[in-house]
Amino acid sequence: VVAIAANAQPRADIEVSYTAHRPNPRNGKDDVTDQYILLTNTTDSKFYSPLTEYIDSLNSSPEGKAKLNEMTRAAFTSGNLDDIPTVDGSFYVVKSLEEGKLKHYDHGRLEEKFVYEEPITEWNWEIIADSTKTVLGYECIMASTDYHGRKWTVWFAPEIPVQNGPWKLDGLPGLILYAEAEGGQYSFIATGIQQTDKFIGPVYLADDYETTTRKEYLKAERDFLDNPLGKINAKFAGHGTISVSSSDGKDINNLFVPASVVDFLETDYR
């Protein structure tokens, strides 16, 4: 049965490592980085954080949970708190070009999990052939498009005939190795690329994710950021009330900056 299940999974041709840059939603200033991997062939792909997948894999079995707890205890006992396993980037994007759809898995702010499905985008790329950038030794051509509220500028490598890229970005005659949203708050920059025959495996604990829609998910996330203490106290009603105070004793209600300062990768939910 295991062999049959493995054979049913597509194999990747290319593995690309990306560093994802995003703003800190607490202050809107600090640059936060996450490490992602794209496993892709010409029809299927998975974009994910390898560290997050590792933790999810441990949480998918009793033995794995025991190992995770032991690693956490050992880190506390030794005082090496940096050794505590923690997630990196939170989302997975799984694409099937043959089926014309993608699935987006993500962890909500209160440890809730959500998944939504949407059609593969019919892109309206503008290719600027005379503007190039070298990324990982590949000469890449610039292209730009508007997508779900943001303008994106990307550089793709025609030498690598894979119409894919980081996150949801794809649809160009070559692999996207560099992508930046207007304003520079968000970007995906390739840091390594290699041939591979790894399985493009399913998301661990996929059945634990609650099905929603893209805009409903983003609206719920925004509602939390705009009123986190209210959402937390509502969820844990009957277990006391949580409040946050500054050093002078004044209550702090705005733990995150507003959407006008830092918004999500997609902003068309409002």
XYZ file of C-alpha atoms in Angstrom:
270
model
C 0.000 0.000 0.000
C 2.830 2.384 0.855
C 4.523 1.625 -2.461
C 1.308 2.271 -4.388
C 0.762 5.560 -2.541
C 4.336 6.665 -3.264
C 4.031 5.835 -6.949
C 0.857 7.929 -7.128
C 2.777 11.013 -5.997
C 4.425 13.081 -8.731
C 8.181 13.533 -8.671
C 9.835 16.922 -8.961
C 12.442 17.750 -11.583
C 13.780 20.860 -9.856
C 14.189 21.997 -6.252
C 14.574 25.738 -5.707
C 15.335 27.431 -2.375
C 13.924 30.913 -1.757
C 14.283 33.493 0.972
C 10.944 35.228 1.512
C 10.999 38.765 2.904
C 8.012 40.273 4.694
C 7.423 43.183 7.095
C 6.970 42.678 10.823
C 3.242 43.255 11.484
C 4.005 44.525 14.992
C 5.945 47.598 13.924
C 5.881 47.689 10.128
C 9.633 48.301 10.036
C 11.641 45.155 10.681
C 12.329 42.812 7.778
C 11.353 39.222 8.597
C 12.720 36.368 6.501
C 11.414 32.843 6.002
C 13.021 29.992 4.079
C 10.926 28.188 1.478
C 11.432 25.447 -1.079
C 9.722 24.952 -4.425
C 9.508 21.371 -5.639
C 8.244 21.410 -9.211
C 7.986 19.635 -12.507
C 6.114 20.873 -15.564
C 2.654 20.178 -14.122
C 2.803 19.839 -10.323
C 4.475 21.759 -7.528
C 4.602 22.420 -3.802
C 5.936 25.628 -2.218
C 6.593 25.220 1.488
C 8.868 25.853 4.454
C 11.002 22.748 5.084
C 11.237 23.539 8.811
C 7.487 23.943 9.122
C 6.936 20.706 7.196
C 9.361 18.917 9.514
C 7.420 20.044 12.587
C 4.116 19.141 10.930
C 5.516 15.703 10.116
C 6.420 15.164 13.781
C 2.951 16.262 14.888
C 1.369 13.757 12.509
C 2.193 10.714 14.668
C 2.351 9.859 18.389
C 6.020 8.925 18.041
C 6.773 12.206 16.309
C 4.957 14.225 18.977
C 6.961 12.446 21.676
C 10.192 13.297 19.840
C 9.126 16.937 19.466
C 8.310 17.164 23.180
C 11.653 15.631 24.065
C 13.525 18.111 21.838
C 11.654 20.973 23.495
C 12.380 19.698 27.014
C 16.061 19.223 26.179
C 16.290 22.802 24.885
C 14.689 24.171 28.066
C 16.869 22.006 30.317
C 20.092 23.066 28.598
C 19.057 26.697 28.419
C 19.480 26.673 24.617
C 16.064 28.088 23.813
C 17.114 28.659 20.196
C 17.076 24.863 19.815
C 13.319 24.704 20.401
C 11.762 23.587 17.097
C 9.620 26.448 15.766
C 7.869 26.941 12.460
C 9.313 29.209 9.807
C 7.045 30.237 6.927
C 3.495 29.197 7.678
C 1.876 28.417 4.337
C 1.921 25.729 1.673
C 0.910 26.347 -1.953
C 0.196 23.147 -3.898
C -0.465 23.480 -7.633
C -1.767 21.128 -10.290
C -1.552 22.720 -13.723
C -3.290 19.728 -15.310
C -6.304 20.222 -13.021
C -6.001 24.002 -13.321
C -6.161 24.659 -9.579
C -4.100 25.335 -6.501
C -4.609 24.780 -2.790
C -3.352 27.214 -0.170
C -2.825 25.872 3.368
C -2.052 28.217 6.243
C -2.029 28.473 10.031
C -4.351 31.092 11.506
C -3.337 33.413 14.314
C -4.976 31.284 17.024
C -3.384 28.011 15.924
C -6.324 27.344 13.624
C -5.655 25.836 10.209
C -7.375 26.840 6.993
C -7.263 25.676 3.384
C -8.834 27.141 0.283
C -8.810 26.168 -3.367
C -8.793 28.491 -6.350
C -8.240 28.261 -10.116
C -4.750 28.662 -11.508
C -4.429 32.327 -12.446
C -4.731 33.449 -16.038
C -1.880 35.928 -15.884
C -1.564 39.173 -17.789
C 2.215 39.505 -17.727
C 4.025 42.376 -19.414
C 7.468 41.114 -20.435
C 10.236 43.714 -20.639
C 12.748 41.824 -22.752
C 15.481 44.500 -22.661
C 15.621 44.531 -18.844
C 17.586 41.658 -17.351
C 19.085 40.524 -14.042
C 21.472 37.672 -13.285
C 20.209 35.350 -10.541
C 22.175 32.253 -9.524
C 24.123 32.516 -12.755
C 21.015 32.584 -14.966
C 20.198 35.586 -17.132
C 16.639 36.476 -16.200
C 14.150 38.683 -18.041
C 11.870 41.155 -16.270
C 8.087 40.887 -16.290
C 5.377 42.655 -14.324
C 1.716 42.194 -13.508
C -1.022 43.207 -11.095
C -2.219 40.426 -8.832
C -4.868 40.566 -6.124
C -4.166 44.163 -5.189
C -0.402 44.391 -5.634
C 1.901 45.075 -8.557
C 4.617 42.461 -8.899
C 7.907 42.701 -10.773
C 9.677 39.406 -11.393
C 12.691 38.042 -13.226
C 12.394 34.653 -14.920
C 14.993 32.349 -16.493
C 14.094 31.183 -20.028
C 16.919 28.625 -19.740
C 14.782 26.742 -17.212
C 11.601 25.802 -19.128
C 9.323 25.502 -16.095
C 6.351 27.867 -15.975
C 6.380 28.205 -12.219
C 7.805 30.246 -9.393
C 7.547 31.096 -5.694
C 4.220 31.300 -3.881
C 1.375 31.575 -6.436
C 3.468 33.265 -9.118
C 3.796 31.377 -12.406
C 2.735 31.496 -16.055
C 5.941 32.803 -17.683
C 8.140 30.978 -20.243
C 10.749 30.180 -17.636
C 11.227 29.695 -13.898
C 10.734 32.806 -11.732
C 13.845 33.280 -9.585
C 13.230 36.773 -8.190
C 9.937 38.476 -7.361
C 9.226 41.726 -5.579
C 5.975 43.519 -4.773
C 5.794 47.242 -5.385
C 7.116 49.104 -2.351
C 9.566 46.324 -1.495
C 7.794 44.999 1.603
C 7.420 41.529 0.094
C 9.854 39.582 -2.052
C 10.961 36.060 -2.925
C 14.610 35.608 -3.896
C 16.057 32.300 -5.099
C 19.155 31.242 -3.170
C 19.777 27.797 -4.652
C 18.617 25.467 -7.398
C 19.276 21.821 -8.140
C 17.892 18.879 -10.054
C 15.959 16.378 -7.959
C 13.634 13.419 -8.139
C 11.958 13.994 -4.773
C 8.284 13.171 -4.422
C 5.967 16.155 -4.329
C 4.237 14.758 -1.274
C 0.933 15.815 0.284
C 0.651 18.295 3.138
C 0.882 16.656 6.542
C -2.357 16.676 8.568
C -4.235 18.083 5.572
C -7.531 16.811 6.993
C -7.063 19.082 10.022
C -7.446 22.214 7.901
C -10.834 23.918 7.820
C -12.066 24.723 4.319
C -12.706 28.382 3.563
C -12.335 30.876 0.713
C -9.386 33.117 0.020
C -11.100 36.396 0.849
C -12.880 35.029 3.921
C -9.570 33.745 5.245
C -7.843 37.093 4.706
C -10.745 39.003 6.265
C -10.594 36.789 9.354
C -6.838 37.327 9.640
C -7.295 41.092 9.327
C -10.039 41.080 11.964
C -7.650 39.359 14.345
C -4.807 41.813 13.735
C -7.160 44.748 14.255
C -8.477 43.375 17.564
C -6.265 40.517 18.796
C -7.111 40.724 22.499
C -10.819 40.801 21.763
C -10.540 37.680 19.610
C -8.374 35.856 22.155
C -10.625 36.708 25.106
C -13.716 35.726 23.122
C -12.217 32.351 22.238
C -11.135 31.599 25.787
C -14.129 33.109 27.556
C -14.499 31.735 31.067
C -10.747 31.345 31.555
C -9.989 34.897 32.622
C -9.230 38.008 30.616
C -5.921 38.808 28.951
C -4.662 42.382 28.769
C -1.360 43.946 27.755
C 0.156 46.972 29.493
C 3.120 49.220 28.859
C 5.854 49.829 31.443
C 3.884 52.801 32.811
C 0.795 50.661 33.388
C -1.269 51.897 30.449
C -3.257 49.317 28.498
C -1.982 48.546 25.006
C -4.802 47.709 22.615
C -3.074 47.964 19.242
C -0.571 45.114 19.141
C -0.246 45.231 15.358
C 0.051 48.101 12.914
C -2.994 48.833 10.714
C -3.443 47.574 7.168
C -2.490 51.001 5.858
C 1.040 50.326 7.138
C 1.379 46.554 6.661
C -1.116 44.496 4.743
C -1.047 40.925 3.434
C 0.463 39.595 0.228
C -3.007 39.974 -1.260
C -4.953 43.142 -0.489
C -8.127 42.772 -2.553
C -10.118 41.240 0.316
C -11.235 44.632 1.647
